[in-house]
């Protein structure tokens, strides 16, 4: 069977469209379960990287430093993070996940897994195997410099 | 050939990992060309939706209203958007893309296309056709309610 001619732009566009749809759906389901994707991402980065100041947190998330303030404020109000003084820089505050924050993140990740399962589970097993192989190939062929630029 | 057993969670995880890698790389390349992905997204939403106040803009982007302030401030400083008074709500300001903003967005989207081309162009044409078909199948099978919830 001769394959239809598909440009890499078309693949990229389809990939991004699916991500947009996925992102919105996951956010809706997670928000309904109590933790928006934006808040879950902040908790995730803090869980992975340990306690850190807001400037570093914003950097990892790719936002301007002040842009994470609202999210961190909301998480603090809900008791999911705490802020303590940074001994090395008195103007900065160190943000840490609380035990309640870890529980909320775990629950949110479970919800996300269920949504992903529902979405990619719509493909037959053979197609899932092909899709994961193609995605891994793209990941492996990624332009060089990607990892060396990572923080 | 019997396909390897791949869970839908594994496909979802790989999909998200690739997106994370892609997002970081596109942001680096676009930032180096003058417009970060965060700024480009704001310009994109404004170009699509026309002039709007910051609350609506934040809603479309999925952020808290105050969270877009930094980005809109920066875009305004660079002459890429303007803010004018909202006649229906004197506390609100309407954000519009300037001609310089449209040019900057067009240049940024071109850079993004080139990056996507480089990344997905690493696959042979036959694989691209298979990948795009699988992604479209996942999009088509998307859980119902997705579109009805869209703003």
Short mmCIF file of C-alpha atoms in Angstrom, two decimals, chain A residues 6 37 41 51 85 91 94 97 103 105 118 120 122:
data_model
loop_
_atom_site.label_atom_id
_atom_site.label_comp_id
_atom_site.label_asym_id
_atom_site.label_seq_id
_atom_site.Cartn_x
_atom_site.Cartn_y
_atom_site.Cartn_z
CA UNK A 6 2.13 13.65 4.63
CA UNK A 37 -3.52 21.25 35.87
CA UNK A 41 2.18 21.19 37.69
CA UNK A 51 11.78 22.96 48.25
CA UNK A 85 12.16 32.50 54.68
CA UNK A 91 13.70 38.87 50.13
CA UNK A 94 11.22 28.93 49.92
CA UNK A 97 4.91 20.83 49.46
CA UNK A 103 -1.85 13.64 48.81
CA UNK A 105 -0.94 15.64 43.83
CA UNK A 118 -9.44 6.38 28.49
CA UNK A 120 -5.19 6.18 24.37
CA UNK A 122 -9.41 3.88 22.40
#
